[in-house]
CSV table of C-alpha atoms in Angstrom, one decimal:
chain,number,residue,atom,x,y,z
B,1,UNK,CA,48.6,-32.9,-42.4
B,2,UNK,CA,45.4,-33.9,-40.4
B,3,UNK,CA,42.3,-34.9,-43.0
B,4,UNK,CA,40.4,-32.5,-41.2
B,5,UNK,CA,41.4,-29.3,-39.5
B,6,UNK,CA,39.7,-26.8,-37.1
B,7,UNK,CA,40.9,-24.8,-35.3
B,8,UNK,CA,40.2,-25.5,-31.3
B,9,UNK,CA,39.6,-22.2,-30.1
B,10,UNK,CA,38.0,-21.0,-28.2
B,11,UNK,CA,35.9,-18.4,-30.2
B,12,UNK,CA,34.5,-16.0,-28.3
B,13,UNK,CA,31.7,-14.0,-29.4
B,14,UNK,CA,29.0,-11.4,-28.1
B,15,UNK,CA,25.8,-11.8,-28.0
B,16,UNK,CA,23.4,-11.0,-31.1
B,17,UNK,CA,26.9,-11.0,-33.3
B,18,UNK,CA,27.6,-13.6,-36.1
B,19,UNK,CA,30.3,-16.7,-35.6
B,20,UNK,CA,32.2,-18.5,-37.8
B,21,UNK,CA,33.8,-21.6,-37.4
B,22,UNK,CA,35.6,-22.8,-40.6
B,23,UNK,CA,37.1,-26.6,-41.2
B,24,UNK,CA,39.5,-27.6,-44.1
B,25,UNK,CA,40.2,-30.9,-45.6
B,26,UNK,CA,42.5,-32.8,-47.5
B,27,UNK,CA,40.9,-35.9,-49.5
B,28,UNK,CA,39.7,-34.1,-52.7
B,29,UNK,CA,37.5,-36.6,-53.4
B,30,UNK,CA,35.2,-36.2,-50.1
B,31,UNK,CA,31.4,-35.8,-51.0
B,32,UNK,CA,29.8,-35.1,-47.8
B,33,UNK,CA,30.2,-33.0,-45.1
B,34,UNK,CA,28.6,-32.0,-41.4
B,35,UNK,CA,28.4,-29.9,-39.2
B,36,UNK,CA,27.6,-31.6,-35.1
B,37,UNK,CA,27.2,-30.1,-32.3
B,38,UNK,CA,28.3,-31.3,-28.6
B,39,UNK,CA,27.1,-29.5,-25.0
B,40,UNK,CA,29.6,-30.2,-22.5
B,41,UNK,CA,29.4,-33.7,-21.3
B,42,UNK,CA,26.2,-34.5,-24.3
B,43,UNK,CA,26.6,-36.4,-27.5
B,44,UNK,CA,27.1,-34.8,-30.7
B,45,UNK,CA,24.2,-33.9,-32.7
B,46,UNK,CA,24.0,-33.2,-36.3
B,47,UNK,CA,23.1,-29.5,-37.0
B,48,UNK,CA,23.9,-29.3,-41.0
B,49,UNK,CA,25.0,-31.5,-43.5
B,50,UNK,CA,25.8,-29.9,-46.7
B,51,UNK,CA,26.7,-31.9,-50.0
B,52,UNK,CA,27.2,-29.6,-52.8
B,53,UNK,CA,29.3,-26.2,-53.2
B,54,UNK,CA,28.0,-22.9,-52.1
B,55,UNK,CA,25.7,-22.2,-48.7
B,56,UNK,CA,22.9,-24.0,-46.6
B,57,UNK,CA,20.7,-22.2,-44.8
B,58,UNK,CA,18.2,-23.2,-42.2
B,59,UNK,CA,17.2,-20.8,-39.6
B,60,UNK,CA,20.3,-19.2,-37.9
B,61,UNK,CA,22.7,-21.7,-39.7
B,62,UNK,CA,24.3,-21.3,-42.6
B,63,UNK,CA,26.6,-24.0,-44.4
B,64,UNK,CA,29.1,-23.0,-46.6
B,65,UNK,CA,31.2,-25.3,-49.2
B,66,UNK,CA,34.2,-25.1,-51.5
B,67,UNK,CA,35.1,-27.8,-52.7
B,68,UNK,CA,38.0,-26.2,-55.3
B,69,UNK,CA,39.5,-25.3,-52.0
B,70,UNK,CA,38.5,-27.7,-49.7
B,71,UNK,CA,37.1,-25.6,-47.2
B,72,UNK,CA,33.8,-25.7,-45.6
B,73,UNK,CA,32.3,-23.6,-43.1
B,74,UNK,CA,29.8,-22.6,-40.6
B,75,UNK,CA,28.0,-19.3,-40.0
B,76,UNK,CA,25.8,-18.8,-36.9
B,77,UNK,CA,23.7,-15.7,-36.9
B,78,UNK,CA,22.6,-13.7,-33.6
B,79,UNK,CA,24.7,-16.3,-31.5
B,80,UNK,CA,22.9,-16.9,-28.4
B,81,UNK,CA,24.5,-17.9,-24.9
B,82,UNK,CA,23.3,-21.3,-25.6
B,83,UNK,CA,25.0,-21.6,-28.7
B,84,UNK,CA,28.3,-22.4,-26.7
B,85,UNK,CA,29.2,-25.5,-27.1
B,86,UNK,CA,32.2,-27.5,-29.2
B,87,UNK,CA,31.6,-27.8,-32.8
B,88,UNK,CA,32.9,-30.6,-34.9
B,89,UNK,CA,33.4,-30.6,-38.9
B,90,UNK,CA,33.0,-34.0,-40.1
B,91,UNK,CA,33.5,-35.5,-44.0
B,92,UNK,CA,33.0,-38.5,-45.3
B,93,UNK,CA,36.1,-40.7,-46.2
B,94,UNK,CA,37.0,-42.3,-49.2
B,95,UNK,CA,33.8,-42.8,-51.8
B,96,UNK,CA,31.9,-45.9,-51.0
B,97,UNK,CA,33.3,-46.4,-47.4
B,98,UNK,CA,31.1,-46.0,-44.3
B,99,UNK,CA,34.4,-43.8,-43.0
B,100,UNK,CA,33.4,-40.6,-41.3
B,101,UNK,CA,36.3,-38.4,-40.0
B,102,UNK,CA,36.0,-35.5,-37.6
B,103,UNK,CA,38.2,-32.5,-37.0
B,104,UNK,CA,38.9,-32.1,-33.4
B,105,UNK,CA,36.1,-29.5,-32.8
B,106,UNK,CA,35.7,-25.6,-32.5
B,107,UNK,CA,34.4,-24.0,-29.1
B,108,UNK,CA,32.9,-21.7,-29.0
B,109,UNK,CA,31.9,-19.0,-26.1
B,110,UNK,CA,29.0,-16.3,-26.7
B,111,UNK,CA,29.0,-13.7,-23.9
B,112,UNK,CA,26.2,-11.8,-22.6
R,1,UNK,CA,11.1,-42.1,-28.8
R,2,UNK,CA,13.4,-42.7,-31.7
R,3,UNK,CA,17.3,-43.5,-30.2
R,4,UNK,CA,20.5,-44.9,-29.5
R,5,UNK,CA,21.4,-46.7,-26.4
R,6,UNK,CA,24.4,-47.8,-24.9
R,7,UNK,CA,24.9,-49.7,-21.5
R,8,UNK,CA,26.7,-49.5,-19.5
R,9,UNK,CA,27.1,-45.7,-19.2
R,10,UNK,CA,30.3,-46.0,-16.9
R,11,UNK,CA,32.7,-48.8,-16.5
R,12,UNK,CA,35.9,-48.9,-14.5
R,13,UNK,CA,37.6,-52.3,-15.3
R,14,UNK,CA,40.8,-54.0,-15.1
R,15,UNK,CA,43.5,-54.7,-17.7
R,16,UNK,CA,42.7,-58.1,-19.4
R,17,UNK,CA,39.7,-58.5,-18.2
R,18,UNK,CA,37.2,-59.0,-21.6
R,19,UNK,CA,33.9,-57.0,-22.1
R,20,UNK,CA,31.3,-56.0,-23.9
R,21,UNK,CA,29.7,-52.6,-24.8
R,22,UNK,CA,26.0,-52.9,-25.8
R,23,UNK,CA,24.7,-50.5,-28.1
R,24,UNK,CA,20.8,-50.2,-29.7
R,25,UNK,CA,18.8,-48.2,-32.3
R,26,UNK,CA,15.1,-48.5,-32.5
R,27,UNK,CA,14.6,-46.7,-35.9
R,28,UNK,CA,15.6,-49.3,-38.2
R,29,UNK,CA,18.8,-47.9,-39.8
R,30,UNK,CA,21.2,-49.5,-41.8
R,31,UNK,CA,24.6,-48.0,-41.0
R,32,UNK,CA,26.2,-47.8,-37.2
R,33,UNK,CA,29.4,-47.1,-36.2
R,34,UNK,CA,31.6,-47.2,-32.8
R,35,UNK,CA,33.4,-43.9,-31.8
R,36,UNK,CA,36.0,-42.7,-29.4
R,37,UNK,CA,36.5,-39.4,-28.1
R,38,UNK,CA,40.1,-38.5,-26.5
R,39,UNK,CA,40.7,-34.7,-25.2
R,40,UNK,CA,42.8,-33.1,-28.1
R,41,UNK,CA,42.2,-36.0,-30.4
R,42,UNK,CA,38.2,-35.6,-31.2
R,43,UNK,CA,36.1,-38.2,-32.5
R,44,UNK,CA,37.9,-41.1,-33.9
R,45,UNK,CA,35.9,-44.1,-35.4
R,46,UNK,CA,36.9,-47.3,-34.3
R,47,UNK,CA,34.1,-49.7,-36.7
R,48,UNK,CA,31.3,-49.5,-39.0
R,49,UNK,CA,28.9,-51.6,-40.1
R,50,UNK,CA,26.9,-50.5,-43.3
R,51,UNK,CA,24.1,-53.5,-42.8
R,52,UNK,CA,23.9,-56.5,-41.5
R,53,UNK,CA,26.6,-58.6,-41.4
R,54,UNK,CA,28.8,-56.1,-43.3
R,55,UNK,CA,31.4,-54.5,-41.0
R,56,UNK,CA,34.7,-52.5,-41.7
R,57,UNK,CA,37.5,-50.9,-40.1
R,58,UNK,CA,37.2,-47.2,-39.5
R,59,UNK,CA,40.9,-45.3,-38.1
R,60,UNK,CA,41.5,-46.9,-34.7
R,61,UNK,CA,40.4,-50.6,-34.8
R,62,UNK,CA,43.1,-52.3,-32.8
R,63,UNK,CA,42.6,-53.7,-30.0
R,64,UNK,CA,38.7,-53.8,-30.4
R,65,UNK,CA,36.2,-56.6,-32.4
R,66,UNK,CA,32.6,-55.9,-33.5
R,67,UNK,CA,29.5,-58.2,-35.0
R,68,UNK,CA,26.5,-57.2,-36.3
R,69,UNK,CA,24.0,-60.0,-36.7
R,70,UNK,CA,20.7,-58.1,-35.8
R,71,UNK,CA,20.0,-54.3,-37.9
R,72,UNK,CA,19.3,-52.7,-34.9
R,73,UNK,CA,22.0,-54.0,-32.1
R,74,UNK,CA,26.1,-53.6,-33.0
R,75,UNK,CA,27.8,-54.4,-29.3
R,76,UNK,CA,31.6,-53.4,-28.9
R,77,UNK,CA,33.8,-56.2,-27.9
R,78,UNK,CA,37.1,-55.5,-25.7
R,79,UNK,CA,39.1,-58.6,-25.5
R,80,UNK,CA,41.8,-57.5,-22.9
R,81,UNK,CA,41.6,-54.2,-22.2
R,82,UNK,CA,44.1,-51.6,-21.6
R,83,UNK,CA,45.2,-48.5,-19.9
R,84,UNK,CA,45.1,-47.1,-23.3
R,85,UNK,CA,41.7,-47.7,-24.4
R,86,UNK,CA,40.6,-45.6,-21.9
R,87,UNK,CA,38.1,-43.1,-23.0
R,88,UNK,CA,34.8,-42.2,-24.1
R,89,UNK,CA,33.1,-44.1,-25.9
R,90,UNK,CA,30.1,-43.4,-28.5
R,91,UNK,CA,27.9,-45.6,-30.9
R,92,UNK,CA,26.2,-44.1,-33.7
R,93,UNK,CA,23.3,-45.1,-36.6
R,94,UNK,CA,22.0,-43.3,-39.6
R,95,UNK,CA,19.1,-44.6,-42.3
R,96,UNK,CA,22.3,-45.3,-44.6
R,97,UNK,CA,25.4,-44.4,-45.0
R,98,UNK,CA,27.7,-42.5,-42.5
R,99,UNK,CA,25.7,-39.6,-42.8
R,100,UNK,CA,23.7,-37.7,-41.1
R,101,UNK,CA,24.3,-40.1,-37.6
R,102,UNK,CA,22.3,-40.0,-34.8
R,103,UNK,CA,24.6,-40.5,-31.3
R,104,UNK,CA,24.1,-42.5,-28.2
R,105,UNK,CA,24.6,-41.0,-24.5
R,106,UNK,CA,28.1,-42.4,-24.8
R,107,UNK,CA,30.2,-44.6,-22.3
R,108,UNK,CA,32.8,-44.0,-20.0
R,109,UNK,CA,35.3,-46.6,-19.7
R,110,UNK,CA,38.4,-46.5,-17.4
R,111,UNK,CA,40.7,-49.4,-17.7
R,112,UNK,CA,43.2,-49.9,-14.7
């Protein structure tokens, strides 16, 4: 079992609709948890971090975390066209460590 | 401008032959870390550094060496490269900890 699991996609969307991307995990003890964001041939950038169970909001993000089931997710309201990009669910490794792993990144498409 | 940069941007190199990746944050943080990213692998760290002096293995740390004797510069060291270790390459730095990382532009290294 991967630490941390998404599924590649792509996810397509239309327009104006909501997407989710969802990531699992399997160290229970994990603490911290992202959300990046990578353009096609960019750098990832850090859209949410979220550190404690139930949702995040800001602006058309929302966060959400279960830590009982080791699931945390992403929700993107009124997707735009420039919302498409890869998104990669990372969480922190073992407590204490500077170890970040990622999941291997949801793309996602939003059609006109 | 607060950021990360990495030089060179591409390199095409032989096998063997030893180099160095420079990488650079202007805003003082604490924590860096050295990323590769392979197509249906993601993001896989290589090394972190929590402070000065301090560094640590992250997944994929063979065939690679680090130092980090200044806060804001943590250059990746390729000994004798290989066919395998080509990839994309990308440094990263946050305040503390491994969250919450800002990227570099990333480099492209071909080893032949």
């Amino acid at each position: 079992q991967k630490e941390v699991e998404q599924n590649s996609g792509p996810l397509s969307v239309p327009e104006g609709a909501i997407a989710s991307l969802n990531c699992t995990y399997s160290d229970r003890g994990s603490q911290s948890f992202f959300w990046y964001r990578q353009y096609s041939g960019k750098s990832p950038e850090l859209i949410m971090s979220i550190y404690s169970n139930g949702d995040k909001e800001d602006g058309r993000f929302t966060a959400q975390l279960n830590k009982a089931s080791q699931y945390v997710s992403l929700l993107i309201r009124d997707s735009q066209p420039s919302d498409s990009a890869t998104y990669l669910c990372a969480v922190n490794g073992p407590s204490n460590t500077g170890k970040l792993i990622f999941g291997q990144g949801t793309t996602l498409q939003v059609k006109p | 401008e607060a950021q990360v940069t990495q030089n060179p941007r591409y390199l095409i190199t032989v096998t063997g032959k030893k180099l160095t990746v420079t990488c650079s944050q202007n805003m003082n943080h604490e924590y860096m870390s050295w990323y590769r990213q392979d197509p249906g692998l993601g993001l896989r760290q290589i090394y972190y550094s929590m402070n000065v002096e301090v560094t640590d293995k992250g997944d994929v740390p063979e065939g690679y060496k680090v130092s980090r004797k200044e806060k804001r510069n943590f250059p990746l060291i390729l000994e004798s490269p290989s066919p395998n270790q080509t990839s994309l390459y990308f440094c990263a730095s946050s305040a503390q900890g491994p969250y919450e990382q800002y990227f570099g532009p990333g480099t492209r290294l071909t080893v032949t």
